[in-house]
Short mmCIF file of C-alpha atoms in Angstrom, two decimals:
data_model
loop_
_atom_site.label_atom_id
_atom_site.label_comp_id
_atom_site.label_asym_id
_atom_site.label_seq_id
_atom_site.Cartn_x
_atom_site.Cartn_y
_atom_site.Cartn_z
CA MET J 222 114.38 62.01 70.12
CA ASP J 223 111.33 64.21 70.69
CA GLU J 224 108.53 63.22 68.29
CA LYS J 225 108.26 66.83 67.16
CA ALA J 226 111.85 66.73 65.96
CA CYS J 227 110.64 64.41 63.18
CA PHE J 228 108.03 66.86 61.87
CA PRO J 229 108.81 68.40 58.47
CA THR J 230 108.70 71.83 60.11
CA ALA J 231 110.94 70.88 63.04
CA ILE J 232 113.90 73.20 63.50
CA CYS J 233 117.07 71.29 62.72
CA GLY J 234 119.62 74.05 62.15
CA VAL J 235 120.33 77.51 63.54
CA SER J 236 123.10 79.89 62.53
CA GLY J 237 123.97 83.55 62.98
CA ARG J 238 126.48 86.17 61.99
CA GLN J 239 127.41 89.80 62.58
CA VAL J 240 126.32 92.14 59.76
CA PHE J 241 125.94 95.92 59.49
CA ASP J 242 123.03 98.35 59.57
CA SER J 243 122.49 101.62 57.71
CA ARG J 244 124.58 103.56 60.24
CA ALA J 245 127.55 101.20 59.77
CA ASN J 246 126.95 99.64 63.18
CA PRO J 247 127.03 95.87 63.72
CA THR J 248 123.76 94.00 64.07
CA VAL J 249 122.57 90.39 64.22
CA ALA J 250 121.50 88.20 61.31
CA ALA J 251 120.17 84.70 61.95
CA GLN J 252 119.02 81.77 59.87
CA VAL J 253 116.69 78.91 60.79
CA ARG J 254 116.58 75.68 58.79
CA LEU J 255 113.74 73.16 59.00
CA ARG J 256 113.82 69.41 58.53
CA CYS J 257 111.91 69.77 55.25
CA GLY J 258 114.70 71.99 53.89
CA ALA J 259 112.89 75.32 54.19
CA THR J 260 114.91 78.20 55.59
CA GLY J 261 114.24 81.66 56.94
CA GLU J 262 116.63 84.53 57.58
CA ALA J 263 116.19 87.80 59.42
CA MET J 264 118.24 90.84 60.42
CA VAL J 265 117.38 93.17 63.27
CA PRO J 266 117.52 96.97 63.23
CA SER J 267 118.63 99.34 65.99
CA GLY J 268 117.33 102.70 67.20
CA ALA J 269 119.16 105.92 68.04
CA SER J 270 116.25 107.31 70.06
CA THR J 271 115.48 104.43 72.40
CA GLY J 272 113.05 104.22 75.29
CA ALA J 273 114.21 103.28 78.77
CA PHE J 274 111.75 100.38 78.89
CA GLU J 275 112.76 98.69 75.63
CA ALA J 276 114.04 95.12 75.55
CA ARG J 277 117.85 95.20 75.68
CA GLU J 278 120.20 94.63 72.81
CA LEU J 279 123.38 92.78 73.70
CA ARG J 280 126.51 94.65 72.63
CA ASP J 281 130.12 93.59 73.16
CA GLY J 282 131.63 96.73 74.64
CA GLY J 283 135.36 97.29 74.36
CA GLU J 284 137.27 98.72 71.43
CA PRO J 285 136.04 97.12 68.18
CA PHE J 286 133.20 99.08 66.52
CA GLY J 287 133.08 101.52 69.42
CA GLY J 288 131.77 98.82 71.72
CA LYS J 289 128.79 98.10 69.47
CA GLY J 290 129.88 94.70 68.21
CA VAL J 291 127.39 91.86 68.52
CA THR J 292 129.65 88.82 68.58
CA ARG J 293 128.36 87.83 72.02
CA ALA J 294 124.76 87.99 70.78
CA VAL J 295 125.72 85.92 67.74
CA SER J 296 127.39 83.37 70.00
CA HIS J 297 124.10 83.01 71.87
CA VAL J 298 122.28 82.49 68.57
CA LYS J 299 124.61 79.61 67.81
CA GLY J 300 124.75 78.34 71.39
CA ALA J 301 122.05 78.66 74.05
CA LEU J 302 119.28 79.74 71.68
CA ALA J 303 120.09 77.09 69.07
CA GLN J 304 119.97 74.48 71.81
CA ALA J 305 116.60 75.80 73.00
CA LEU J 306 115.07 75.76 69.50
CA THR J 307 116.42 72.56 67.93
CA GLY J 308 113.61 70.04 67.55
CA LEU J 309 110.79 72.55 68.09
CA ASP J 310 108.05 72.90 65.50
CA ALA J 311 108.45 76.24 63.70
CA ASP J 312 104.69 76.21 63.06
CA ASP J 313 104.19 76.98 66.77
CA GLN J 314 105.48 80.55 67.05
CA LEU J 315 104.42 80.86 70.68
CA ALA J 316 106.42 77.79 71.65
CA VAL J 317 109.46 79.00 69.70
CA ASP J 318 109.40 82.39 71.38
CA ARG J 319 108.65 80.98 74.83
CA ALA J 320 111.62 78.62 74.58
CA MET J 321 113.93 81.57 73.91
CA LEU J 322 112.41 83.67 76.69
CA ASP J 323 112.86 80.79 79.12
CA ALA J 324 116.47 80.36 78.00
CA ASP J 325 117.14 84.05 78.57
CA GLY J 326 115.34 84.23 81.91
CA THR J 327 115.23 88.03 82.22
CA GLU J 328 112.31 90.40 81.77
CA SER J 329 114.37 92.71 79.53
CA LYS J 330 115.94 89.89 77.45
CA SER J 331 119.31 91.29 78.48
CA ARG J 332 121.17 88.02 79.18
CA LEU J 333 121.08 86.57 75.67
CA GLY J 334 120.06 89.81 73.95
CA ALA J 335 116.79 90.97 72.43
CA ASN J 336 118.66 91.40 69.14
CA ALA J 337 119.61 87.71 69.11
CA ILE J 338 116.14 86.57 70.17
CA LEU J 339 114.25 88.70 67.63
CA ALA J 340 116.48 87.61 64.75
CA LEU J 341 115.59 83.98 65.46
CA SER J 342 111.92 84.71 66.16
CA LEU J 343 111.49 86.31 62.74
CA ALA J 344 113.70 83.77 60.98
CA SER J 345 111.64 80.91 62.39
CA ALA J 346 108.39 82.49 61.16
CA LYS J 347 109.90 83.01 57.71
CA ALA J 348 111.03 79.39 57.61
CA ALA J 349 107.55 78.18 58.59
CA ALA J 350 106.03 80.35 55.84
CA ALA J 351 108.55 79.05 53.32
CA ALA J 352 107.69 75.47 54.25
CA ARG J 353 104.10 76.18 53.21
CA GLU J 354 105.24 78.14 50.14
CA LEU J 355 103.44 81.19 51.53
CA PRO J 356 104.59 84.79 51.82
CA LEU J 357 105.13 85.86 55.43
CA TYR J 358 102.12 88.18 55.49
CA ARG J 359 99.80 85.37 54.40
CA TRP J 360 101.31 82.94 56.93
CA LEU J 361 100.69 85.46 59.70
CA GLY J 362 97.30 86.80 58.71
CA GLY J 363 95.65 84.17 56.55
CA ALA J 364 93.17 85.09 53.84
CA ALA J 365 92.05 88.17 55.77
CA ALA J 366 95.46 89.84 55.35
CA CYS J 367 94.67 92.25 52.53
CA THR J 368 95.04 95.74 54.04
CA LEU J 369 98.10 97.64 52.89
CA PRO J 370 99.37 100.14 55.47
CA LEU J 371 98.98 103.88 54.96
CA PRO J 372 102.59 105.18 54.79
CA MET J 373 103.84 107.95 57.08
CA MET J 374 106.92 109.27 55.26
CA ASN J 375 109.59 111.07 57.26
CA ILE J 376 110.79 113.58 54.66
CA LEU J 377 112.22 116.19 57.05
CA ASN J 378 114.56 114.86 59.75
CA GLY J 379 115.63 116.39 63.06
CA GLY J 380 116.40 115.35 66.62
CA ALA J 381 118.72 112.38 67.11
CA HIS J 382 118.32 111.42 63.44
CA ALA J 383 120.01 114.49 61.96
CA GLY J 384 122.87 116.89 62.54
CA ASN J 385 120.72 120.01 62.09
CA ASN J 386 119.08 122.40 64.55
CA LEU J 387 115.56 120.89 64.60
CA ASP J 388 114.51 119.27 67.87
CA VAL J 389 111.40 117.52 66.54
CA GLN J 390 112.72 114.20 65.30
CA GLU J 391 110.40 113.51 62.37
CA PHE J 392 108.25 115.70 60.13
CA MET J 393 106.18 113.26 58.09
CA ILE J 394 103.68 113.45 55.26
CA VAL J 395 100.64 111.17 55.21
CA PRO J 396 98.84 110.61 51.87
CA VAL J 397 95.37 110.59 53.44
CA GLY J 398 93.67 111.12 50.08
CA ALA J 399 95.16 108.05 48.42
CA LYS J 400 92.94 105.13 47.45
CA ARG J 401 95.66 102.54 46.91
CA PHE J 402 99.14 102.01 48.31
CA SER J 403 100.74 102.61 44.91
CA GLN J 404 98.92 105.94 44.67
CA ALA J 405 100.10 106.83 48.19
CA MET J 406 103.67 106.20 47.07
CA GLU J 407 103.22 108.33 43.95
CA MET J 408 101.94 111.21 46.08
CA GLY J 409 104.64 110.89 48.72
CA VAL J 410 107.46 110.69 46.18
CA ALA J 411 106.14 113.77 44.36
CA VAL J 412 106.17 115.80 47.58
CA TYR J 413 109.63 114.50 48.52
CA HIS J 414 111.05 115.74 45.23
CA SER J 415 109.10 118.98 45.55
CA LEU J 416 110.62 119.59 48.98
CA GLY J 417 114.10 118.96 47.59
CA ARG J 418 113.54 121.56 44.87
CA LEU J 419 112.31 124.14 47.39
CA LEU J 420 115.37 123.59 49.56
CA ARG J 421 117.74 123.99 46.62
CA GLU J 422 115.98 127.15 45.47
CA ARG J 423 116.48 128.66 48.95
CA GLY J 424 120.10 127.62 49.21
CA LEU J 425 119.37 125.18 52.03
CA SER J 426 121.01 121.82 52.57
CA THR J 427 119.59 118.79 50.79
CA ALA J 428 121.72 116.36 52.79
CA VAL J 429 119.60 113.63 54.34
CA GLY J 430 119.33 112.25 57.87
CA ASP J 431 119.35 108.66 59.07
CA GLU J 432 115.87 107.95 57.71
CA GLY J 433 116.33 109.53 54.29
CA GLY J 434 114.54 112.81 54.96
CA PHE J 435 116.16 116.16 54.27
CA ALA J 436 117.95 117.74 57.23
CA PRO J 437 118.32 121.50 56.71
CA ASP J 438 118.76 124.09 59.45
CA LEU J 439 115.49 126.02 59.80
CA PRO J 440 114.37 128.81 62.15
CA GLY J 441 111.88 126.57 63.96
CA ASP J 442 109.01 124.10 63.90
CA GLU J 443 106.53 126.54 62.37
CA GLU J 444 108.90 127.18 59.46
CA ALA J 445 109.36 123.43 58.95
CA LEU J 446 105.59 122.91 58.87
CA ALA J 447 105.14 125.81 56.46
CA LEU J 448 107.82 124.32 54.21
CA LEU J 449 106.03 120.95 54.14
CA CYS J 450 102.73 122.59 53.20
CA GLN J 451 104.47 124.54 50.45
CA ALA J 452 106.03 121.32 49.15
CA ILE J 453 102.62 119.62 49.11
CA GLU J 454 101.11 122.52 47.16
CA ALA J 455 104.05 122.71 44.76
CA ALA J 456 103.50 119.03 43.95
CA GLY J 457 99.90 119.83 42.98
CA TYR J 458 98.18 118.58 46.13
CA ARG J 459 96.10 120.14 48.91
CA PRO J 460 97.49 120.18 52.49
CA GLY J 461 95.03 118.59 54.88
CA GLN J 462 92.98 116.98 52.13
CA ASP J 463 95.34 115.04 49.87
CA LEU J 464 98.31 114.90 52.24
CA SER J 465 98.47 115.76 55.92
CA ILE J 466 101.34 116.02 58.40
CA ALA J 467 102.50 113.77 61.24
CA LEU J 468 105.13 114.63 63.85
CA ASP J 469 107.37 112.51 66.06
CA ALA J 470 108.71 114.75 68.81
CA ALA J 471 110.62 112.00 70.68
CA ALA J 472 110.06 114.22 73.73
CA SER J 473 111.52 111.67 76.16
CA GLU J 474 114.88 112.99 75.02
CA TRP J 475 113.85 116.49 76.09
CA SER J 476 113.08 115.55 79.70
CA GLN J 477 114.94 117.60 82.30
CA GLY J 478 113.90 117.34 85.93
CA ASP J 479 110.17 117.95 86.21
CA GLY J 480 110.01 119.62 82.80
CA TYR J 481 111.55 119.70 79.36
CA ARG J 482 114.36 121.50 77.56
CA LEU J 483 114.92 121.30 73.81
CA PRO J 484 118.43 119.82 73.45
CA LYS J 485 119.43 121.76 70.34
CA ARG J 486 117.80 125.11 71.01
CA GLY J 487 117.77 125.14 74.79
CA GLN J 488 114.15 126.30 75.09
CA PRO J 489 112.54 125.21 78.39
CA PHE J 490 108.95 124.00 78.82
CA THR J 491 106.88 122.96 81.79
CA PRO J 492 104.69 119.91 81.04
CA GLY J 493 101.68 122.21 80.76
CA GLU J 494 103.47 124.60 78.44
CA LEU J 495 104.56 121.76 76.17
CA ALA J 496 100.98 120.44 75.97
CA GLU J 497 99.77 123.93 75.05
CA TYR J 498 102.49 124.16 72.42
CA TRP J 499 101.25 120.99 70.73
CA CYS J 500 97.63 122.12 70.88
CA GLY J 501 98.63 125.37 69.21
CA LEU J 502 100.54 123.66 66.41
CA CYS J 503 97.70 121.21 65.77
CA GLY J 504 95.28 124.11 65.59
CA ARG J 505 97.34 126.01 63.01
CA TRP J 506 98.61 123.20 60.77
CA PRO J 507 97.10 120.07 59.13
CA ILE J 508 98.61 117.70 61.70
CA VAL J 509 96.82 114.37 61.96
CA SER J 510 99.28 112.38 64.11
CA LEU J 511 101.48 113.36 67.05
CA GLU J 512 103.97 110.81 68.38
CA ASP J 513 105.70 110.96 71.78
CA PRO J 514 104.70 114.57 72.51
CA LEU J 515 105.56 114.01 76.20
CA GLY J 516 108.00 111.87 78.20
CA GLU J 517 107.99 108.09 78.45
CA ASN J 518 106.69 108.05 82.06
CA ASP J 519 103.96 110.69 81.70
CA PHE J 520 100.84 108.54 81.39
CA ALA J 521 98.75 111.26 83.04
CA GLY J 522 100.02 113.93 80.66
CA PHE J 523 99.36 111.69 77.66
CA ALA J 524 95.82 111.05 78.93
CA ALA J 525 95.15 114.77 79.36
CA LEU J 526 96.51 115.59 75.90
CA THR J 527 94.50 112.74 74.36
CA ALA J 528 91.35 114.10 76.00
CA ARG J 529 92.03 117.48 74.38
CA LEU J 530 93.25 116.44 70.94
CA GLY J 531 92.40 112.76 70.51
CA GLY J 532 89.11 113.41 68.73
CA ARG J 533 90.92 114.92 65.74
CA VAL J 534 94.60 113.96 66.11
CA GLN J 535 96.19 110.54 66.47
CA ILE J 536 98.21 110.58 69.71
CA VAL J 537 100.88 107.89 69.39
CA GLY J 538 102.80 106.22 72.20
CA ASP J 539 106.27 104.98 71.22
CA ASP J 540 108.65 105.34 74.18
CA LEU J 541 105.52 105.36 76.34
CA PHE J 542 104.49 101.81 75.32
CA VAL J 543 107.67 100.32 73.73
CA THR J 544 105.54 97.64 72.01
CA ASN J 545 105.01 96.09 75.44
CA PRO J 546 101.53 94.66 76.11
CA ALA J 547 101.80 95.40 79.85
CA ARG J 548 102.62 99.09 79.28
CA LEU J 549 99.92 99.35 76.63
CA ARG J 550 97.37 97.96 79.10
CA GLN J 551 98.48 100.61 81.59
CA GLY J 552 97.87 103.29 78.97
CA ILE J 553 94.49 101.89 77.97
CA GLU J 554 93.33 101.97 81.60
CA VAL J 555 93.92 105.73 81.88
CA GLY J 556 93.19 106.74 78.28
CA ALA J 557 96.78 107.65 77.45
CA ALA J 558 97.19 108.05 73.66
CA ASN J 559 94.95 106.42 71.07
CA ALA J 560 97.61 104.68 68.98
CA VAL J 561 100.69 102.55 69.56
CA LEU J 562 103.89 102.50 67.55
CA VAL J 563 104.96 98.90 66.97
CA LYS J 564 108.69 98.17 66.72
CA PRO J 565 109.43 94.45 66.98
CA ASN J 566 112.91 95.03 68.39
CA GLN J 567 111.46 97.03 71.28
CA ILE J 568 109.86 93.88 72.66
CA GLY J 569 112.04 91.19 71.06
CA THR J 570 109.71 88.48 69.74
CA LEU J 571 107.14 88.17 66.96
CA SER J 572 104.48 86.69 69.25
CA GLU J 573 104.70 89.61 71.71
CA THR J 574 104.60 92.04 68.80
CA ALA J 575 101.42 90.40 67.52
CA GLU J 576 99.94 90.45 71.03
CA THR J 577 100.51 94.21 71.24
CA VAL J 578 98.80 94.85 67.89
CA SER J 579 95.86 92.62 68.85
CA LEU J 580 95.48 94.33 72.23
CA ALA J 581 95.51 97.75 70.57
CA ARG J 582 92.85 96.82 68.03
CA GLN J 583 90.62 95.22 70.66
CA ASN J 584 90.62 98.47 72.62
CA GLY J 585 90.15 100.92 69.76
CA TYR J 586 93.81 101.94 69.56
CA ARG J 587 95.45 102.22 66.15
CA ALA J 588 98.68 100.37 65.40
CA ILE J 589 101.59 101.62 63.29
CA LEU J 590 104.36 99.20 62.28
CA SER J 591 107.69 100.98 62.41
CA HIS J 592 111.29 100.68 61.29
CA ARG J 593 114.26 101.96 63.31
CA SER J 594 116.75 104.65 62.36
CA GLY J 595 119.50 102.02 62.02
CA GLU J 596 117.93 99.72 59.43
CA THR J 597 118.87 96.79 57.19
CA GLU J 598 117.62 95.40 53.90
CA ASP J 599 115.30 93.05 55.80
CA THR J 600 111.68 93.77 54.76
CA SER J 601 109.94 91.88 57.58
CA ILE J 602 107.98 94.89 58.87
CA ALA J 603 106.26 95.28 55.50
CA ASP J 604 104.87 91.75 55.75
CA LEU J 605 104.07 92.24 59.42
CA ALA J 606 102.10 95.41 58.69
CA VAL J 607 99.90 93.48 56.25
CA GLY J 608 99.82 90.19 58.12
CA LEU J 609 98.83 91.85 61.41
CA SER J 610 96.45 94.30 59.67
CA ALA J 611 98.14 97.25 61.35
CA GLY J 612 96.79 99.79 58.87
CA GLN J 613 99.75 102.18 59.03
CA ILE J 614 103.53 102.02 58.59
CA LYS J 615 106.52 104.24 59.28
CA THR J 616 109.61 103.34 57.31
CA GLY J 617 111.24 106.65 56.50
CA ALA J 618 111.51 108.76 53.38
CA PRO J 619 111.16 107.26 49.90
CA ALA J 620 114.97 107.38 49.71
CA ARG J 621 117.89 105.18 50.85
CA SER J 622 117.61 101.53 49.94
CA GLU J 623 117.11 100.28 53.50
CA ARG J 624 113.90 102.36 53.60
CA VAL J 625 112.76 101.94 50.00
CA CYS J 626 113.02 98.14 50.13
CA LYS J 627 110.07 98.10 52.57
CA TYR J 628 108.00 100.27 50.24
CA ASN J 629 108.94 98.10 47.26
CA ARG J 630 107.94 94.99 49.19
CA LEU J 631 104.54 96.54 49.89
CA LEU J 632 104.10 97.38 46.21
CA ALA J 633 104.77 93.71 45.42
CA ILE J 634 102.21 92.62 48.04
CA GLU J 635 99.64 95.00 46.57
CA GLU J 636 100.21 93.47 43.16
CA GLU J 637 99.86 89.94 44.58
CA LEU J 638 96.58 90.84 46.28
CA GLY J 639 95.13 92.51 43.20
CA ARG J 640 91.54 93.68 43.68
CA ARG J 641 91.47 92.41 47.25
CA ALA J 642 94.04 95.00 48.33
CA THR J 643 92.72 97.86 50.42
CA LEU J 644 94.56 100.80 51.98
CA GLY J 645 94.60 101.47 55.71
CA ARG J 646 93.23 104.70 57.14
CA LEU J 647 94.02 106.78 60.18
CA GLY J 648 90.66 105.84 61.63
CA ARG J 649 91.24 102.08 61.64
#
């Protein structure tokens, strides 16, 4: 037997099962058990708006669950991946993740499934933290992990996340004037309720989209932005001072030939016209963050837009970078964007996620931990945001339990940290 297999933190048991996400689609849950008796469990989310360069989920195909079953991925958790991990020391996250990558053998993690690999990567880290009787954020970040992330709350949904006529996927509020995370939540919740009241008064739908934000039909983006500012004011706050606005266009889904066409409204744009459109909106409204304003291959366009707006607006690469250190390096070289959205299931392991955040910070890029539109009750990204000192988080509206559980976890972390807790800012 390998000597490491006798360590208290050696992995001695691995299990998995098929569970369901917030869109009633199957997803992977996995558990890791250590020789000392500590265990860790994780569930992985799934996105509706996915980049072409993301690590690949493994789905069953066929009839059950519309082809979205994950029984094959679960079988790999129990089979090839369990075999690769048994006896390894969970304290060594790099070794755990490398063993799974070697077992998979593909760049995209498509053979065994990024969903299977990530579930075990996170579960192993949780088990290692439990063995030390530490919360996950402290295990990951040590004593320096005391920055709570500034929340970016998606309170108005569109795009692939909603059945309305808005093409921009997320209209978010950012409590830039908050001093503590709990205060940021108080401000965001007040505006969320204020927006709901405004919609009801105008006879508009208060049904919510996948991420908990309201999803009414509106005449256009300008009207949506005006509505957000009105909701901020109605809650007793000042737009641009207490709360600002962030947008996620998810423009990769608009790509058509050499240009763009809005899928719901049919409006065409050349790349130059779309860049001008964003510059105009950012000039007229208190927008502080703009995510995926252009397509996932347009590094040059991102660089040009960052040169124009990056001094006053956070330009975020999501589909552009897909939490991949290699693609982030490519962006850094040409000055594309100044922030990276970090979704662990885009890359598939905790160690690669941490590498992406570290690379961003070393090069002056901001990092935003993010959920997916198909979420679970797993709160890992809350601990990751603190443990990796990301400074910002996206986890939807302050509604729907699969979103709120992340916020509630962060409130608990703030309480644990006490006076040491600080709140992240857009500038760090």
